[in-house]
Coordinates of C-alpha atoms and ligand atoms in Angstrom, one line a residue:
X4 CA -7.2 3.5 28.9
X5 CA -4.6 3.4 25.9
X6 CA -2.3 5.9 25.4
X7 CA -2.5 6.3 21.8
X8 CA -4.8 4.7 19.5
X9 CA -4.3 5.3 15.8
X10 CA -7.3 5.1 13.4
X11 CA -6.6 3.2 10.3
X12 CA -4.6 0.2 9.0
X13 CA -3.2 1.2 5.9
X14 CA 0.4 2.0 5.3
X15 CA 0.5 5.1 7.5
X16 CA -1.2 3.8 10.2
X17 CA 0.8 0.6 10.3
X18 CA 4.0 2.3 10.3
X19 CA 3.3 5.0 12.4
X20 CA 1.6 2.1 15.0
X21 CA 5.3 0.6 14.4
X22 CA 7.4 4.0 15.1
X23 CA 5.3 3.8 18.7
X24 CA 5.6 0.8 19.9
X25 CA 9.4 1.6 20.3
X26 CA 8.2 3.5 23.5
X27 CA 7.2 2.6 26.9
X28 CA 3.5 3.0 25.6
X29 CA 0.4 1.7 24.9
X30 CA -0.7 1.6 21.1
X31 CA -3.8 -0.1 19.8
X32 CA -4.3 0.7 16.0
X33 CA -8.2 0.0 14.9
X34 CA -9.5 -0.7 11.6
X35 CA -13.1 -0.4 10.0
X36 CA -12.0 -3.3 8.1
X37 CA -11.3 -7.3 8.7
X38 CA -8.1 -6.8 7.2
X39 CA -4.4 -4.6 7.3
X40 CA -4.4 -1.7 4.4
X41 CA -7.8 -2.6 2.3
X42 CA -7.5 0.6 0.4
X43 CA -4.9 2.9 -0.8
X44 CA -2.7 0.6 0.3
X45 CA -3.2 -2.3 -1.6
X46 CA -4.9 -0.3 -5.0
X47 CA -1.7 1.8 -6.3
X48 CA 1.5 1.9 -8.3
X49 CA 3.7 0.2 -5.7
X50 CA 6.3 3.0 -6.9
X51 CA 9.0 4.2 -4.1
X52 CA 9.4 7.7 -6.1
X53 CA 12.6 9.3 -6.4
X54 CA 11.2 12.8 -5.4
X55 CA 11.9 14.7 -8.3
X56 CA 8.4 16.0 -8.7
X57 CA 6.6 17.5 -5.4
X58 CA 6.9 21.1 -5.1
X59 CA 9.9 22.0 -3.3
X60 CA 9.9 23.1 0.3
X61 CA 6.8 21.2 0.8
X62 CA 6.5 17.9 3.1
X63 CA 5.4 16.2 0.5
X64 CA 9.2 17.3 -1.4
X65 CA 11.0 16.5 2.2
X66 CA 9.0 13.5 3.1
X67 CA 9.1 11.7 -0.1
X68 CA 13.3 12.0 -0.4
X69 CA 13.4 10.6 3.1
X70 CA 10.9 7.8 2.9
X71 CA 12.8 6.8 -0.7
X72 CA 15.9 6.6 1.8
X73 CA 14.3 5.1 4.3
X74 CA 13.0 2.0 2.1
X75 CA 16.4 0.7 2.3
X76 CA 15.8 0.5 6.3
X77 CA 12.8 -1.1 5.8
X78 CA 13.8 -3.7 3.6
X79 CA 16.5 -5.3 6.1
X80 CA 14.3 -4.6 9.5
X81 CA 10.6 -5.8 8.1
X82 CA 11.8 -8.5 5.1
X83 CA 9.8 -6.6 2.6
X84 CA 10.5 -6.8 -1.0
X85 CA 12.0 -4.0 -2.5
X86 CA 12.7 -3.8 -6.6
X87 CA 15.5 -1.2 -7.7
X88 CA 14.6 -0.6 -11.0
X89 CA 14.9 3.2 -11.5
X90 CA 13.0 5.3 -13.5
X91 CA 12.4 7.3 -16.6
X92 CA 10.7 10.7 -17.4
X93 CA 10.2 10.7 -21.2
X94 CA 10.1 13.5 -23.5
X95 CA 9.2 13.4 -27.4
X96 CA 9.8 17.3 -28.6
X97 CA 11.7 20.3 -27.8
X98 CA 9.2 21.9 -25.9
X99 CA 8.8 18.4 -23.5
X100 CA 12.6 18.5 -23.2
X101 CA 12.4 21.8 -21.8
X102 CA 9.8 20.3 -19.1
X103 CA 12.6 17.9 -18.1
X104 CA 15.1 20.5 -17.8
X105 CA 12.5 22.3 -15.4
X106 CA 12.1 18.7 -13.7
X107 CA 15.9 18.2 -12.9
X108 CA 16.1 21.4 -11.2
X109 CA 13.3 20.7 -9.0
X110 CA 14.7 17.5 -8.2
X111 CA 18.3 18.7 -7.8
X112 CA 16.3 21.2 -5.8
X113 CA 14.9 18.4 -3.6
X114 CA 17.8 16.6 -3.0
X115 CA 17.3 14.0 -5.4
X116 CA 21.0 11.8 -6.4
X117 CA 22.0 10.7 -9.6
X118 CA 19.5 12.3 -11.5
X119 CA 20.1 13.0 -15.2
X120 CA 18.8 14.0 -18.8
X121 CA 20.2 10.7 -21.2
X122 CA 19.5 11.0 -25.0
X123 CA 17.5 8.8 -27.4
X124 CA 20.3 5.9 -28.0
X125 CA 20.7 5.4 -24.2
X126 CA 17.2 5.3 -23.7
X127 CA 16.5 2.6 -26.4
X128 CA 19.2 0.3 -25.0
X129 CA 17.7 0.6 -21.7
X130 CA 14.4 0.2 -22.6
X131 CA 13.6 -1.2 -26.5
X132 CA 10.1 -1.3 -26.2
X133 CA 9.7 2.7 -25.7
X134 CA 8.3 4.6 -28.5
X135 CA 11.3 5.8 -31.0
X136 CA 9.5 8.8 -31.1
X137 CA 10.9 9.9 -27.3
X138 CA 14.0 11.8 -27.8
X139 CA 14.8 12.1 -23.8
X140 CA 14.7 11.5 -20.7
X141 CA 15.3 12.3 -17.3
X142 CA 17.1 9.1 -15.3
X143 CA 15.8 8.9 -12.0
X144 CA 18.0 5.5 -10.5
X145 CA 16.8 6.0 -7.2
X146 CA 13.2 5.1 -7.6
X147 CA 12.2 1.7 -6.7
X148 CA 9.1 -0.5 -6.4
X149 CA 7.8 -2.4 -3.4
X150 CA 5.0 -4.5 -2.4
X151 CA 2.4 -2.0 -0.7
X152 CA 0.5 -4.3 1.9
X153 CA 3.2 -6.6 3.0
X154 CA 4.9 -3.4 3.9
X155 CA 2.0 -2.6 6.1
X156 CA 1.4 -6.6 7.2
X157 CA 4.6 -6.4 8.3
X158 CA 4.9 -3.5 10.4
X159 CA 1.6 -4.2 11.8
X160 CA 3.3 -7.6 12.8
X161 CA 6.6 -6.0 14.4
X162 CA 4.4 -3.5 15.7
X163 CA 2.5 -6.3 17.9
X164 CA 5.8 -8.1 18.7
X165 CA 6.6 -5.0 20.4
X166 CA 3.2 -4.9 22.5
X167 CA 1.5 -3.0 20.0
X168 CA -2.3 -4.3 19.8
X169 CA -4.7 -4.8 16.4
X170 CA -8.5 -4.2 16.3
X171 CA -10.0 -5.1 13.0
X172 CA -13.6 -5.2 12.2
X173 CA -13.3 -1.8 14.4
X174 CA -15.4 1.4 13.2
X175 CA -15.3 4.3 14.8
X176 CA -18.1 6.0 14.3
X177 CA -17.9 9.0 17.0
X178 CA -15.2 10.9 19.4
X179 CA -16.1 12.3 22.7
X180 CA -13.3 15.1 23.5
X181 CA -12.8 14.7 27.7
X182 CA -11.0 16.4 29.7
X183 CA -8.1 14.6 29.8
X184 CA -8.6 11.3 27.5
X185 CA -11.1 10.8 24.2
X186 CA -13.8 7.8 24.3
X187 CA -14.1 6.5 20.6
X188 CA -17.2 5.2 19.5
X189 CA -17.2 1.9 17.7
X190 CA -20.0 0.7 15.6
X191 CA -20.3 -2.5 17.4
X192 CA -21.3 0.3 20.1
X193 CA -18.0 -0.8 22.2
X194 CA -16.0 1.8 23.3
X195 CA -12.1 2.8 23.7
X196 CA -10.7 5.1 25.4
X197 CA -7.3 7.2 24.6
X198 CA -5.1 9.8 25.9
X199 CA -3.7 10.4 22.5
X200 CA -5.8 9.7 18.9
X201 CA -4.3 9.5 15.9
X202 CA -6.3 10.2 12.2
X203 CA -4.6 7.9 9.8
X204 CA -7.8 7.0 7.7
X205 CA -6.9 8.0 4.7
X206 CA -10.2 9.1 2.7
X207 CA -11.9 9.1 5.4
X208 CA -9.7 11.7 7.4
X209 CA -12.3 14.3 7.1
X210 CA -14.8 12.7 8.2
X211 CA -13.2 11.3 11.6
X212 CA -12.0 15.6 12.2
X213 CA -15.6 16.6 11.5
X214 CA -16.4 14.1 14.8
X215 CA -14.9 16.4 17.3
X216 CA -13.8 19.6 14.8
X217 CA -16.3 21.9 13.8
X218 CA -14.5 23.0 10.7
X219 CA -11.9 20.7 10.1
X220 CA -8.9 22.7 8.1
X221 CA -8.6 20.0 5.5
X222 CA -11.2 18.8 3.2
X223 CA -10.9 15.1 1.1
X224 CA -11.4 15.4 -2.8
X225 CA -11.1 11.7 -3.8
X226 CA -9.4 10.6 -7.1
X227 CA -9.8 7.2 -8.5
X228 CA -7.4 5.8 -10.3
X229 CA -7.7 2.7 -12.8
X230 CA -5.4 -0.5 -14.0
X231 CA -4.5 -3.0 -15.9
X232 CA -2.4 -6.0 -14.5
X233 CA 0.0 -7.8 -17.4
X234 CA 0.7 -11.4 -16.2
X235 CA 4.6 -12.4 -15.0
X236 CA 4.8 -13.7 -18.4
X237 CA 5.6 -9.6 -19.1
X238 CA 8.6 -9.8 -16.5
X239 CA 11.5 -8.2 -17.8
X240 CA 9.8 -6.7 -21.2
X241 CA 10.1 -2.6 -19.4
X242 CA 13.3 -2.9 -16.5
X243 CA 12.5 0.8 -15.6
X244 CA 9.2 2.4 -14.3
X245 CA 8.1 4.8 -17.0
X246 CA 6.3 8.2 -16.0
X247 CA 5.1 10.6 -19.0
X248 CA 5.5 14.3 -18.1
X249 CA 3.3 15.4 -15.3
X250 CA 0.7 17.5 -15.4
X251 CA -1.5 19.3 -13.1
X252 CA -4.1 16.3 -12.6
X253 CA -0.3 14.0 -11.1
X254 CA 1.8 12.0 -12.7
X255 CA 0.1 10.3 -15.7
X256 CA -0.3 6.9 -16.7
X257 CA 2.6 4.8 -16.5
X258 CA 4.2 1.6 -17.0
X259 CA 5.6 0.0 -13.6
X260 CA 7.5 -3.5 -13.4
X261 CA 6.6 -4.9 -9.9
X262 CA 8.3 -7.0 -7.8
X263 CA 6.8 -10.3 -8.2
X264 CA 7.4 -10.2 -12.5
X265 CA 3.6 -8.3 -12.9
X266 CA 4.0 -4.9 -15.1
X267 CA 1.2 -2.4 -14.3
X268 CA -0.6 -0.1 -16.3
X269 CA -2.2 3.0 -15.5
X270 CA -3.6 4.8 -13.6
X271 CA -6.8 7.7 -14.5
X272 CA -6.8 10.3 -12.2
X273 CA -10.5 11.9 -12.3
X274 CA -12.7 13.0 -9.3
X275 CA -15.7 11.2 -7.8
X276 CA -17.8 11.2 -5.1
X277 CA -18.1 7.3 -3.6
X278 CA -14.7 7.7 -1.4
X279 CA -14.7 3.5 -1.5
X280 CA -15.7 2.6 -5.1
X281 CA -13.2 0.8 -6.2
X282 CA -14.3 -0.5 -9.6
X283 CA -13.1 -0.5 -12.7
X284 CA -14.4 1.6 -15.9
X285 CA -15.2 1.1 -19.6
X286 CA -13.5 4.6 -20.0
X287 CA -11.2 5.0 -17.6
X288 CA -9.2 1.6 -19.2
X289 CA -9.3 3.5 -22.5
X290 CA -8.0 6.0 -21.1
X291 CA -5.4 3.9 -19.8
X292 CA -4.9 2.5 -23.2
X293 CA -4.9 5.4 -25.3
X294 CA -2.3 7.0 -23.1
X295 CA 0.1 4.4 -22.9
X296 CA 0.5 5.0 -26.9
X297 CA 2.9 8.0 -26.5
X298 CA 5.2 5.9 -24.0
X299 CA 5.1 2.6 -26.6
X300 CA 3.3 0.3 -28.8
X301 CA 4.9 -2.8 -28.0
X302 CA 3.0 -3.1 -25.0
X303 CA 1.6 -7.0 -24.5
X304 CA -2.2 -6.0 -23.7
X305 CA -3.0 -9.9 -24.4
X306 CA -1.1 -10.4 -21.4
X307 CA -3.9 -8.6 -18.6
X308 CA -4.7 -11.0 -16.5
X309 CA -7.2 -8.5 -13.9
X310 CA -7.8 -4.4 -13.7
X311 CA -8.2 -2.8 -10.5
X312 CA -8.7 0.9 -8.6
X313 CA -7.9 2.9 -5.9
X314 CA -9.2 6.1 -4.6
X315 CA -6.6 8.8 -3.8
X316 CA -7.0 10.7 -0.6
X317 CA -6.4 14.0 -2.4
X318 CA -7.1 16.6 0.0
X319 CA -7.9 20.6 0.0
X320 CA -5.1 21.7 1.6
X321 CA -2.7 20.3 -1.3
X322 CA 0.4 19.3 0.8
X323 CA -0.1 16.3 3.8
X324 CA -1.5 17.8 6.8
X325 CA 0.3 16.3 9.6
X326 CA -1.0 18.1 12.5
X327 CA -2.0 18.4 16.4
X328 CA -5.5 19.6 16.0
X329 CA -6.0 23.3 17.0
X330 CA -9.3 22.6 18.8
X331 CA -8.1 19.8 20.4
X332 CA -4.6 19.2 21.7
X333 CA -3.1 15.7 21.8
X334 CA -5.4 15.1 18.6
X335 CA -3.4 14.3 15.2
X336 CA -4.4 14.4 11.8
X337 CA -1.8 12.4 9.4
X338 CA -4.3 13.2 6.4
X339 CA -4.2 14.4 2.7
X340 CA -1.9 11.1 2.0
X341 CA -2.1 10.9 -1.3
X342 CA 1.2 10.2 -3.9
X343 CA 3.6 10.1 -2.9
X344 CA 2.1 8.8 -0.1
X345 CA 2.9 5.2 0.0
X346 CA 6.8 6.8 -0.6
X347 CA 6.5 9.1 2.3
X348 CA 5.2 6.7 4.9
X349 CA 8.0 6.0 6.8
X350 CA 9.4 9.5 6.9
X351 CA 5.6 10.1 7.9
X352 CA 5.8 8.1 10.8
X353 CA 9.0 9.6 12.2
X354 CA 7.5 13.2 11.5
X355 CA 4.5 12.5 13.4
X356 CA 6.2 11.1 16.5
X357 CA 9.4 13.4 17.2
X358 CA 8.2 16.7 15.1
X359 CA 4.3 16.9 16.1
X360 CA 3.9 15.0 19.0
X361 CA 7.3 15.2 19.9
X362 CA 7.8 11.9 22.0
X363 CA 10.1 12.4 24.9
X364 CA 10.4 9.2 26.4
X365 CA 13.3 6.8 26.3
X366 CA 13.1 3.6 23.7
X367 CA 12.3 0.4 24.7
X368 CA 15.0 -1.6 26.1
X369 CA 14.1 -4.4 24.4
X370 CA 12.8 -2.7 21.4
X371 CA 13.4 -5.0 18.3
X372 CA 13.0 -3.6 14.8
X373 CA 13.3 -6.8 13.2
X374 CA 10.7 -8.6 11.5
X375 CA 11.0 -11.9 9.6
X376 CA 8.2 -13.5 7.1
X377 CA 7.7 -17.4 6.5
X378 CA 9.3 -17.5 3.5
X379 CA 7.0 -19.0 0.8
X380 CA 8.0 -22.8 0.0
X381 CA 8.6 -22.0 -3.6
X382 CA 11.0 -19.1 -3.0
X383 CA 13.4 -22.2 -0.6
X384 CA 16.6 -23.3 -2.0
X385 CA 16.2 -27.6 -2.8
X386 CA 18.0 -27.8 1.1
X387 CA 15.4 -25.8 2.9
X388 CA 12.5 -27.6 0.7
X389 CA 13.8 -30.9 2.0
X390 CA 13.7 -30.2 5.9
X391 CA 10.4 -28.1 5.6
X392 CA 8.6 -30.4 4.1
X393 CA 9.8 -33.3 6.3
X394 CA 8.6 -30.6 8.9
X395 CA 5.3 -29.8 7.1
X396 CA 4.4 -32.4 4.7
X397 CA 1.3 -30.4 3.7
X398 CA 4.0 -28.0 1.4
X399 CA 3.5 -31.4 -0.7
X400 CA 0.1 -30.4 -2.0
X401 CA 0.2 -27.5 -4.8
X402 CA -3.1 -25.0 -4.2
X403 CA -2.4 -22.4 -6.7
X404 CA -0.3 -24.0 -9.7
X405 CA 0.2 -19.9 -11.4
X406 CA 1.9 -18.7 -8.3
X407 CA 3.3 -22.2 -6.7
X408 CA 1.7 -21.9 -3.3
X409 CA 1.4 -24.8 -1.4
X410 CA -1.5 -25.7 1.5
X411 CA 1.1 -25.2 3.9
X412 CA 1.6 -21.8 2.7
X413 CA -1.8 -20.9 3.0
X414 CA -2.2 -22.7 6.2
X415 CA 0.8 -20.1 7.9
X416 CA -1.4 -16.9 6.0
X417 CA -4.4 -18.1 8.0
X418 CA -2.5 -18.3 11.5
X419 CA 0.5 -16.1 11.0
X420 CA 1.3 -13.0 13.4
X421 CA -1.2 -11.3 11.6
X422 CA -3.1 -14.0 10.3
X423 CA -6.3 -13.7 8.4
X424 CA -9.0 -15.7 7.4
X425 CA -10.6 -14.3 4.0
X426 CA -9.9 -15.3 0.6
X427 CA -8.4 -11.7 -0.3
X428 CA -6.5 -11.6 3.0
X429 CA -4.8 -14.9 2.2
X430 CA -4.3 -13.5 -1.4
X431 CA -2.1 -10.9 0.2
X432 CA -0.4 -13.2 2.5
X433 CA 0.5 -15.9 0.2
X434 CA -0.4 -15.1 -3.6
X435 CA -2.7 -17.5 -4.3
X436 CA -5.2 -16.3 -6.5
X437 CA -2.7 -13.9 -7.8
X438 CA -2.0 -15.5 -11.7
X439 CA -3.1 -16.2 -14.5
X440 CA -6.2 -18.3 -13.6
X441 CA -7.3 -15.2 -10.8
X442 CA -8.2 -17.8 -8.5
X443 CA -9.9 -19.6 -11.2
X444 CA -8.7 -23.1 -10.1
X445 CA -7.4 -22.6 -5.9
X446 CA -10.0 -20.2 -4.7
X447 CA -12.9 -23.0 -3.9
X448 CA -9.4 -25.3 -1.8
X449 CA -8.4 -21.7 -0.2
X450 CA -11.7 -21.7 0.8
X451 CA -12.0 -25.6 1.5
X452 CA -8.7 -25.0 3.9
X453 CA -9.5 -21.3 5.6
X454 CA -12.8 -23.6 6.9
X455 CA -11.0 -26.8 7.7
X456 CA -8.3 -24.5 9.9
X457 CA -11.3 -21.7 11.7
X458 CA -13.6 -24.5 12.1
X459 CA -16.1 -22.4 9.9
X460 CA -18.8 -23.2 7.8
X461 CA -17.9 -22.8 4.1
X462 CA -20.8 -21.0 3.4
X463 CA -19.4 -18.7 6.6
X464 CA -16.1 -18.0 4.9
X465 CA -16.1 -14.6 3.5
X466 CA -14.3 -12.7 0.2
X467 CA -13.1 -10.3 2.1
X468 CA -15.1 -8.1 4.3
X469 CA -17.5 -9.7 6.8
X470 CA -20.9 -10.6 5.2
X471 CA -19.3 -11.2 2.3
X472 CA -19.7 -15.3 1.8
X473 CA -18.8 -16.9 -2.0
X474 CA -21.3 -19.9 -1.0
X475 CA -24.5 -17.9 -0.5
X476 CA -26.4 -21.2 -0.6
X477 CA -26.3 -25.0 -1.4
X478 CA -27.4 -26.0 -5.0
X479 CA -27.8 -30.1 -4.4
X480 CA -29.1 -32.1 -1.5
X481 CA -27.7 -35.6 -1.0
Ligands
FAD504 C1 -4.4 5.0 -7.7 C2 -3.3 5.3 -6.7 C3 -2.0 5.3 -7.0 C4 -1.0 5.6 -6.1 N1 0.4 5.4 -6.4 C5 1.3 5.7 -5.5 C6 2.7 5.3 -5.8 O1 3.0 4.7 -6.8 N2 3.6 5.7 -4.9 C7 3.3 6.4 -3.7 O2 4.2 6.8 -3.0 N3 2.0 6.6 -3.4 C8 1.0 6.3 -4.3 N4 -0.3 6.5 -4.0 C9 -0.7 7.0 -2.7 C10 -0.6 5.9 -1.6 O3 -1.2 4.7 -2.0 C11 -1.3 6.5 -0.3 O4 -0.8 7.8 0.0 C12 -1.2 5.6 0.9 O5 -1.5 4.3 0.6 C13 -2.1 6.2 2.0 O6 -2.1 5.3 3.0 P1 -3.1 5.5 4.2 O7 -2.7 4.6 5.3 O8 -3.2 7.0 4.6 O9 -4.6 5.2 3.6 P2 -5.4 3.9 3.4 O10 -4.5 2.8 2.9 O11 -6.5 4.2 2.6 O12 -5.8 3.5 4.9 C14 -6.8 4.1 5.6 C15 -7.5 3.1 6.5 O13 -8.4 3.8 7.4 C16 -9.5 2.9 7.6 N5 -10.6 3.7 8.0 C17 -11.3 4.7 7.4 N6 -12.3 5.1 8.1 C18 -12.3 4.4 9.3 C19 -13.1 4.4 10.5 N7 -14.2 5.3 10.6 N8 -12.8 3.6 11.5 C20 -11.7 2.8 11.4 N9 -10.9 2.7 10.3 C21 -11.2 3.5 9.3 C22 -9.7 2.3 6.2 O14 -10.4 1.1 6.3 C23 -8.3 2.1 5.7 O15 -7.8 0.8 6.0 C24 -1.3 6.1 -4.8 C25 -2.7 6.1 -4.5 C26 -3.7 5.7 -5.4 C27 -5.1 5.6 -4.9

């Protein structure tokens, strides 16, 4: 019997599975997936907002202010990588500017520092590339960007360090309510039993209510949201992440520098019905395209390199619900986690535990917050290059020449804390596959290595979910 299990690896899950496993507890955090945050999590903007645009009073205004703070915590405890590059919210006419006028009180209103309206020369020597036709804007330095899985990855790590457990490849598929305890339902028909449950699956957070609530008090309206990537070539070209005005359907499409030298582009924001697609659009790009003309037309489009999308969890009730269930006590929902959601997580995770289930229970004496990653070879100093690779002499082979990773690299992905053996999962460990060439040239030696080091079969080595092999079959016979 656990005493919590949390359902759901993506950034809420992780962290919250991470503000646990500070306790004299047991925590074991499952995933339908073979891999940490394979949604949301890893299809956004990567933007730590400022706060200056959720509607005041609500958690989504109070969480997003303190999970912007709480970033800077993050960054030291879990070795994440955290870009401060501020942010602008432009105007081009008199009627815009009086939008941003309404958009600094809100965020004044929020608690949001520094915050300002600067004029068109300040904007143009801060950013050149904006369109001259913006004539203000509303400087937001707080806002940062970050790199959305490794947060997760690495909470998930500290999380097990502190006894935490992972379950991936892990379902659930039904909840029996008992009279003291729940028995979740996995669709490998295993079971797992729980005193406490926690709902962290993001789209899917209706779904898991409906399995022991008859009229769950939330509903899931999925948005997708659409990309472009620019290759690191664009590093540097915008400093600042750029928003447009909002409008009712969120915050527009933008143009986001991110922290390893990428600029993003996008995203839509339109409804469908397949919570999980997570393609890509003819229209939805032009979209994309033809919105990004009011923030600038010095935009380098021949530098995309890859488009991507993520589906929102936009939910009924409008604000998070973060929530004991009403039907069944020691149930919580942490659902509706949509922007500023990936902002918010942190402050989420402390919410849940000491406002909703109100933990009462001394902390671990040896409780340690502190995470370190293997640093990748490239990122070493000339001193710390020498000793690894006389500790490691496989750092001397190059896999992926766009992002530098070396087989060594790859080789600590596959068997790291929270190690994993896909070609996506070792994308999001190490980068490679990441540049310019999209794994063009390393993805069949990523492959070649994830089988020398499991002892699979190549043909048993999967994308990214299981069933999902690159060499279906062989195509010549010696
Ligand atoms: C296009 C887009 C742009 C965004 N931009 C930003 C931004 O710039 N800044 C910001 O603050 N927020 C942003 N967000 C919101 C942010 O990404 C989310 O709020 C956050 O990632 C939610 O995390 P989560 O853990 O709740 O959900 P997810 O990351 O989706 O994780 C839910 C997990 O639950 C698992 N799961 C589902 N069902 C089951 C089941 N039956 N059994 C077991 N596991 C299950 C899934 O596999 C998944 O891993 C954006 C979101 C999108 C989609």
């Amino acid at each position: 019997m656990k005493d919590y299990v949390v359902i759901g690896s993506g950034i809420i899950g992780s962290l919250i599975t991470r503000a646990l496993s500070k306790y004299p507890v047991s925590v074991h955090l499952l995933d339908k997936e073979n891999d940490i945050a394979s949604h949301q999590t890893i299809a956004n903007s990567a933007i730590i907002h400022s706060g200056h645009d959720p509607k005041p009073g609500s958690l989504k205004a109070k969480l997003c202010v303190l999970g912007n703070q709480l970033y800077d915590t993050l960054e030291q405890e879990l070795d994440i990588d955290l870009l401060r590059t501020g942010a602008l919210v432009v105007a081009h006419n008199e009627a815009e500017e009086a939008q941003l006028a309404v958009l600094l009180e809100r965020a004044h209103t929020n608690g949001v520092t520094d915050v300002k309206i600067i004029d068109q020369p300040t904007i143009q020597t801060l950013e050149p590339r904006l369109s001259k036709g913006i004539t203000k804007a509303l400087s937001l330095p707080t806002t940062k960007v970050t790199f959305p899985w490794e947060v997760a990855i690495h909470a998930v790590a500290n999380a097990i360090h502190n006894g935490a457990t992972f379950q991936k490849n892990a379902e659930v598929v039904s909840i029996e309510p008992n009279e003291s305890h729940f028995t979740i339902q996995l669709k490998d028909g295993s079971k797992i039993e729980a005193k406490h449950v926690i709902n962290a699956a993001g789209v899917m957070s209706d779904l898991i209510a409906a399995m022991i609530e008859p009229t769950p008090e939330f509903k899931i309206l999925p948005r997708k949201g659409e990309y472009f990537v620019l290759d690191r070539k664009a590093v540097g070209l915008f400093k600042n992440v750029i928003y447009p005005l909002p409008t009712q359907a969120g915050k527009g499409v933008l143009i986001v520098p991110q922290t390893h030298g990428n600029i993003l582009l996008g995203p839509t924001s339109y409804a469908v019905t397949d919570r999980e697609d997570e393609s890509t659009t003819r229209d939805g790009l032009a979209y994309v395209k033809t919105h990004l003309q009011s923030l600038s037309n010095d935009i380098p489009f021949d530098l995309i390199i890859r488009t991507f999308a993520g589906v929102r969890a936009t939910s009924s009730f409008e604000d998070f619900y973060i929530q004991e269930s009403k039907v069944y006590p020691h149930f919580y929902h942490v659902a509706g986690i949509d922007s500023p959601g990936l902002t918010a997580a942190p402050a989420i995770a402390q919410y849940l535990v000491e406002h909703v289930i109100k933990i009462d229970l001394p902390i671990k004496p040896d409780y340690d917050p502190i995470y370190r990653k293997t640093p990748l070879f490239h990122t070493l100093s000339e001193a710390q290059k020498i000793e690894e690779i006389a500790k490691y002499p496989k750092h001397g082979k190059l896999i992926c020449k766009c992002e530098k990773v070396t087989e060594q690299d790859i080789i600590h992905a596959i068997h790291g804390p929270t190690g994993n053996d896909t070609i996506k999962g070792i994308k999001k460990r190490s980068r490679a596959g990441a540049g310019l060439c999209q794994g063009g040239y390393c993805e069949s030696e990523v492959l070649k290595i994830i089988a020398r080091e499991t002892g699979e079969k190549p043909n048993e080595v999967n994308y990214y979910a299981e069933h999902t092999p690159i060499l279906v079959k062989e195509t010549k016979t010696k």
